[in-house]
Amino acid sequence: MFKKILIANRGEIACRVAATAQRLGIQTVAVYSDADAQAKHVAACDEAVHIGGSAPKDSYLQWQRIIEAARATGAQAIHPGYGFLSENEDFAQACADAGLVFIGPPASAIAAMGLKAESKRLMDQAGVPLVPGYHGADQDAALLQAQADRIGYPVLIKASAGGGGKGMRAVERAEDFAEALASCKREAINSFGDDAVLIEKYVQRPRHIEIQVFADSLGNCVYLHERDCSVQRRHQKVLEEAPAPGMSEHLRKRMGEAAVAAAQAVGYVGAGTVEFIVEQTAYDQPETMRFFFMEMNTRLQVEHPVTEAITGLDLVEWQLRVASGEPLPLAQEQIPMLGHAIEARICAENPDKQFLPATGVLQVYAKPASTSFSVGAVRIDDGVRAGDAISPFYDSMVAKLIVHGQTREQALARLDVALSQLHIVGLNTNVQFLRHVLATESFSRAKLDTALIERERAHLFHQERLGAELAVAAVVAHTVQAEQALAGDDPFSARDGWCSHGLAQRRFEFDFAGQRLHAQLSYGRDGLRLALGEQPAQALRTEWRGDELVLHLGARSERTRLYWQGEVAHVFSPRGATRITLIDALAHAGGSEHESGRLTAPMPGKIVSFLVKAGERVSKGQALALMEAMKMEHTIAAPADGQVGELLYAPGDQVAEGAELLKMA
Ligand code: ADP
Ligand code: ADP
Ligand code: MG
């Protein structure tokens, strides 16, 4: 086994590989770009080498520098992760030439599978079933049109060098073909530097089912069952699961054996995935399912954890063993298959705006309890920490959430709960969208195909699960609680707005989903009452469990967690998440967070100045400090009249989110 390896990647996959290496006692070397100097993957490795600028072409794609880094640090092998150089045969060859082990297949196998058209010709020869299509070298436009007409519409035009869902066009009618071809070729030349295309019959409502294969250098090859990756947006995977619902033993064996034949046809070694497109006439009739080879990914796949969850195996460990010349740890019939696993890709994006990628700082990044990277009920693979940025340079994937259960139903329920416990503030994510997908009839009843999101769109976009009422109640309760804690006494006794005789009232104003709202809080002998707009007041009772607040409003109760981002409150509950803006400027001037009575930084940033001195008397709403975060200034204001105690930082200091900035005496 290797003593030291270099990981030529970043983000979650670099952390993932480092975790297994560490467990096996293998030293790790990270490489990093300017943007990643403080990244989690750098901290996860024993050594790190800076390899260049933030753009991938200046760093993670600079293979000469990566090979130099491996040499300089004495690494014996290079793990490429996925993306970047993982499917670059020149890099694999350069590693071999430099006397380094490339932890992946031989360069010749990458080359053979690298071009979609070439690989299809090879697979055809090996007897692997193909989608009817044209994969020829002749790229004459008239010929391509004639081929499309022959295949019959709808057809799919694919960039031969394409990948990652890019460079694909579906064409419904012959008269649209020429234009789609031109646009596909433009995208292909821009993205892949090669405008060759292939044409395939567009399989209607297909499923994407892929087989994980593993081969060693001694000629053994096995399959580790299948994954269903049919839930996609823009031809990119969103949810992946194993095993595939409705799969039969017989079909699994046929697909597994076809995948092994595909790998063996190109002299494969290591981890690979053979992707099939599956035609089905009904959702639960495996005997009617027909599968066709789509492509082979010659690397570890993003969704490999679902296979790990159902087999109990560590695929990175297998990669390392096979790359160091060991035989496969298990034979085909020894490979376990237990329960059901689902992975959700958590992405920084806005599903309601055509999944537009989002960037920003993870001001809050609270995760459900998980078992690090080993097999367990809930697993989170990520490459970021609270305070880290999702930058425009790299992929928008924030994390992967993987759950395992005895049954699909149990895994789905666990995933929904885990998603509700994943709190991200600072950028848009697809977390709520994923929960909507899980709740659809198609997903929950396993009616899977690649059109699922489109078909269920009415239930997926512009959905708010949490109404204004809960958001308002949460903000009001937090404000009252913060004042109570700061004042160090009971706000319901005689003070300011609160009076002892009979009834006191207070008005709050909000912006919720673009709508102006007001709420009235009143305190009577029988406790707090809250009225939203013109609606009748309801009893409001609160119960704190650590940072969690249990709200009792009228006859309903709900657990909530709230985070402030300036005047914007992010409210999370098991039902969902929402945001609401408090307009009450005085009570909430600036971005102070006064949870549990502490004056804390609402986000990571820098102290610009303190506007008060220790010992000074201040009144409610008075500005105490200025902070700079995300190129914006935030004012920390006094939540109540009082006296300033100690200042805990100096101007210019960098502070973490939640750091206590000053004390109120
Ligand atoms: P799959 O493994 O299911 O085929 P993708 O095709 O979405 O999934 O994943 C590979 C893609 O991920 C690459 O084509 C690339 O765009 C992107 N990628 C590359 N490196 C990273 C990384 N370190 N973290 C996240 N995504 C990456
Ligand atoms: P990539 O290299 O981007 O992963 P693939 O060829 O693997 O490209 O296809 C990605 C997705 O596009 C598939 O998962 C499937 O949803 C869709 N797709 C590919 N080929 C076909 C086809 N012939 N008919 C219908 N959908 C297809
Ligand atoms: Mg693919």
mmCIF file of N, CA, C and O in Angstrom, residues 612-646:
data_model
loop_
_atom_site.group_PDB
_atom_site.id
_atom_site.type_symbol
_atom_site.label_atom_id
_atom_site.label_comp_id
_atom_site.label_asym_id
_atom_site.label_seq_id
_atom_site.Cartn_x
_atom_site.Cartn_y
_atom_site.Cartn_z
ATOM 1 N N VAL A 612 -18.824 53.379 20.936
ATOM 2 C CA VAL A 612 -19.042 53.653 22.363
ATOM 3 C C VAL A 612 -17.818 53.175 23.142
ATOM 4 O O VAL A 612 -17.000 52.410 22.628
ATOM 5 N N LYS A 613 -17.709 53.665 24.375
ATOM 6 C CA LYS A 613 -16.606 53.240 25.249
ATOM 7 C C LYS A 613 -17.170 52.418 26.400
ATOM 8 O O LYS A 613 -18.353 52.545 26.731
ATOM 9 N N ALA A 614 -16.292 51.648 27.017
ATOM 10 C CA ALA A 614 -16.712 50.883 28.184
ATOM 11 C C ALA A 614 -17.208 51.849 29.256
ATOM 12 O O ALA A 614 -16.620 52.918 29.454
ATOM 13 N N GLY A 615 -18.288 51.503 29.882
ATOM 14 C CA GLY A 615 -18.822 52.344 30.964
ATOM 15 C C GLY A 615 -19.852 53.352 30.492
ATOM 16 O O GLY A 615 -20.608 53.910 31.296
ATOM 17 N N GLU A 616 -19.911 53.593 29.167
ATOM 18 C CA GLU A 616 -20.831 54.602 28.641
ATOM 19 C C GLU A 616 -22.288 54.134 28.751
ATOM 20 O O GLU A 616 -22.591 52.963 28.546
ATOM 21 N N ARG A 617 -23.171 55.073 29.060
ATOM 22 C CA ARG A 617 -24.596 54.740 29.103
ATOM 23 C C ARG A 617 -25.159 54.884 27.693
ATOM 24 O O ARG A 617 -24.864 55.843 26.995
ATOM 25 N N VAL A 618 -25.950 53.925 27.279
ATOM 26 C CA VAL A 618 -26.521 53.997 25.934
ATOM 27 C C VAL A 618 -28.029 53.775 25.999
ATOM 28 O O VAL A 618 -28.541 53.191 26.960
ATOM 29 N N SER A 619 -28.704 54.262 24.980
ATOM 30 C CA SER A 619 -30.142 54.028 24.952
ATOM 31 C C SER A 619 -30.479 53.051 23.838
ATOM 32 O O SER A 619 -29.697 52.854 22.892
ATOM 33 N N LYS A 620 -31.627 52.476 23.961
ATOM 34 C CA LYS A 620 -32.092 51.468 23.015
ATOM 35 C C LYS A 620 -32.008 51.976 21.575
ATOM 36 O O LYS A 620 -32.401 53.096 21.278
ATOM 37 N N GLY A 621 -31.453 51.172 20.687
ATOM 38 C CA GLY A 621 -31.366 51.541 19.280
ATOM 39 C C GLY A 621 -30.089 52.274 18.923
ATOM 40 O O GLY A 621 -29.786 52.467 17.744
ATOM 41 N N GLN A 622 -29.324 52.691 19.948
ATOM 42 C CA GLN A 622 -28.097 53.438 19.683
ATOM 43 C C GLN A 622 -27.048 52.520 19.032
ATOM 44 O O GLN A 622 -26.887 51.363 19.430
ATOM 45 N N ALA A 623 -26.336 53.063 18.044
ATOM 46 C CA ALA A 623 -25.319 52.249 17.362
ATOM 47 C C ALA A 623 -24.125 52.031 18.279
ATOM 48 O O ALA A 623 -23.603 52.976 18.872
ATOM 49 N N LEU A 624 -23.695 50.798 18.420
ATOM 50 C CA LEU A 624 -22.588 50.464 19.326
ATOM 51 C C LEU A 624 -21.303 50.153 18.568
ATOM 52 O O LEU A 624 -20.216 50.482 19.009
ATOM 53 N N ALA A 625 -21.450 49.485 17.449
ATOM 54 C CA ALA A 625 -20.267 49.062 16.709
ATOM 55 C C ALA A 625 -20.603 48.939 15.234
ATOM 56 O O ALA A 625 -21.765 48.759 14.864
ATOM 57 N N LEU A 626 -19.567 49.057 14.410
ATOM 58 C CA LEU A 626 -19.729 48.857 12.973
ATOM 59 C C LEU A 626 -18.913 47.641 12.557
ATOM 60 O O LEU A 626 -17.753 47.494 12.946
ATOM 61 N N MET A 627 -19.536 46.799 11.769
ATOM 62 C CA MET A 627 -18.856 45.611 11.260
ATOM 63 C C MET A 627 -18.911 45.622 9.755
ATOM 64 O O MET A 627 -19.857 46.133 9.170
ATOM 65 N N GLU A 628 -17.910 45.020 9.148
ATOM 66 C CA GLU A 628 -17.922 44.917 7.697
ATOM 67 C C GLU A 628 -17.936 43.435 7.326
ATOM 68 O O GLU A 628 -17.124 42.666 7.833
ATOM 69 N N ALA A 629 -18.877 43.061 6.515
ATOM 70 C CA ALA A 629 -18.952 41.671 6.079
ATOM 71 C C ALA A 629 -19.575 41.642 4.708
ATOM 72 O O ALA A 629 -20.528 42.372 4.444
ATOM 73 N N MET A 630 -19.045 40.829 3.832
ATOM 74 C CA MET A 630 -19.546 40.715 2.459
ATOM 75 C C MET A 630 -19.659 42.079 1.808
ATOM 76 O O MET A 630 -20.663 42.416 1.190
ATOM 77 N N LYS A 631 -18.645 42.897 1.960
ATOM 78 C CA LYS A 631 -18.552 44.226 1.329
ATOM 79 C C LYS A 631 -19.657 45.169 1.791
ATOM 80 O O LYS A 631 -19.963 46.161 1.133
ATOM 81 N N MET A 632 -20.293 44.864 2.911
ATOM 82 C CA MET A 632 -21.341 45.742 3.409
ATOM 83 C C MET A 632 -21.091 46.053 4.866
ATOM 84 O O MET A 632 -20.536 45.234 5.588
ATOM 85 N N GLU A 633 -21.499 47.247 5.267
ATOM 86 C CA GLU A 633 -21.348 47.585 6.679
ATOM 87 C C GLU A 633 -22.612 47.247 7.438
ATOM 88 O O GLU A 633 -23.719 47.432 6.952
ATOM 89 N N HIS A 634 -22.433 46.742 8.618
ATOM 90 C CA HIS A 634 -23.564 46.406 9.462
ATOM 91 C C HIS A 634 -23.405 47.106 10.790
ATOM 92 O O HIS A 634 -22.318 47.157 11.345
ATOM 93 N N THR A 635 -24.507 47.663 11.295
ATOM 94 C CA THR A 635 -24.469 48.350 12.572
ATOM 95 C C THR A 635 -24.956 47.404 13.654
ATOM 96 O O THR A 635 -25.969 46.740 13.488
ATOM 97 N N ILE A 636 -24.221 47.356 14.743
ATOM 98 C CA ILE A 636 -24.675 46.578 15.888
ATOM 99 C C ILE A 636 -25.284 47.590 16.853
ATOM 100 O O ILE A 636 -24.591 48.506 17.310
ATOM 101 N N ALA A 637 -26.571 47.452 17.124
ATOM 102 C CA ALA A 637 -27.275 48.466 17.909
ATOM 103 C C ALA A 637 -27.656 47.931 19.288
ATOM 104 O O ALA A 637 -27.796 46.718 19.482
ATOM 105 N N ALA A 638 -27.817 48.845 20.222
ATOM 106 C CA ALA A 638 -28.219 48.453 21.578
ATOM 107 C C ALA A 638 -29.668 47.987 21.550
ATOM 108 O O ALA A 638 -30.545 48.724 21.107
ATOM 109 N N PRO A 639 -29.931 46.815 22.020
ATOM 110 C CA PRO A 639 -31.303 46.313 22.003
ATOM 111 C C PRO A 639 -32.162 46.918 23.108
ATOM 112 O O PRO A 639 -33.377 46.802 23.075
ATOM 113 N N ALA A 640 -31.514 47.562 24.076
ATOM 114 C CA ALA A 640 -32.262 48.171 25.187
ATOM 115 C C ALA A 640 -31.387 49.228 25.842
ATOM 116 O O ALA A 640 -30.180 49.290 25.587
ATOM 117 N N ASP A 641 -31.973 50.078 26.678
ATOM 118 C CA ASP A 641 -31.181 51.044 27.448
ATOM 119 C C ASP A 641 -30.247 50.278 28.364
ATOM 120 O O ASP A 641 -30.584 49.196 28.843
ATOM 121 N N GLY A 642 -29.086 50.821 28.614
ATOM 122 C CA GLY A 642 -28.168 50.132 29.528
ATOM 123 C C GLY A 642 -26.806 50.783 29.554
ATOM 124 O O GLY A 642 -26.622 51.920 29.072
ATOM 125 N N GLN A 643 -25.849 50.044 30.077
ATOM 126 C CA GLN A 643 -24.495 50.553 30.194
ATOM 127 C C GLN A 643 -23.542 49.579 29.511
ATOM 128 O O GLN A 643 -23.663 48.359 29.680
ATOM 129 N N VAL A 644 -22.592 50.120 28.749
ATOM 130 C CA VAL A 644 -21.648 49.265 28.030
ATOM 131 C C VAL A 644 -20.638 48.700 29.017
ATOM 132 O O VAL A 644 -20.083 49.441 29.841
ATOM 133 N N GLY A 645 -20.414 47.401 28.944
ATOM 134 C CA GLY A 645 -19.390 46.768 29.775
ATOM 135 C C GLY A 645 -18.081 46.728 29.005
ATOM 136 O O GLY A 645 -17.640 47.741 28.451
ATOM 137 N N GLU A 646 -17.529 45.550 28.868
ATOM 138 C CA GLU A 646 -16.226 45.388 28.226
ATOM 139 C C GLU A 646 -16.360 45.316 26.704
ATOM 140 O O GLU A 646 -17.316 44.742 26.181
#
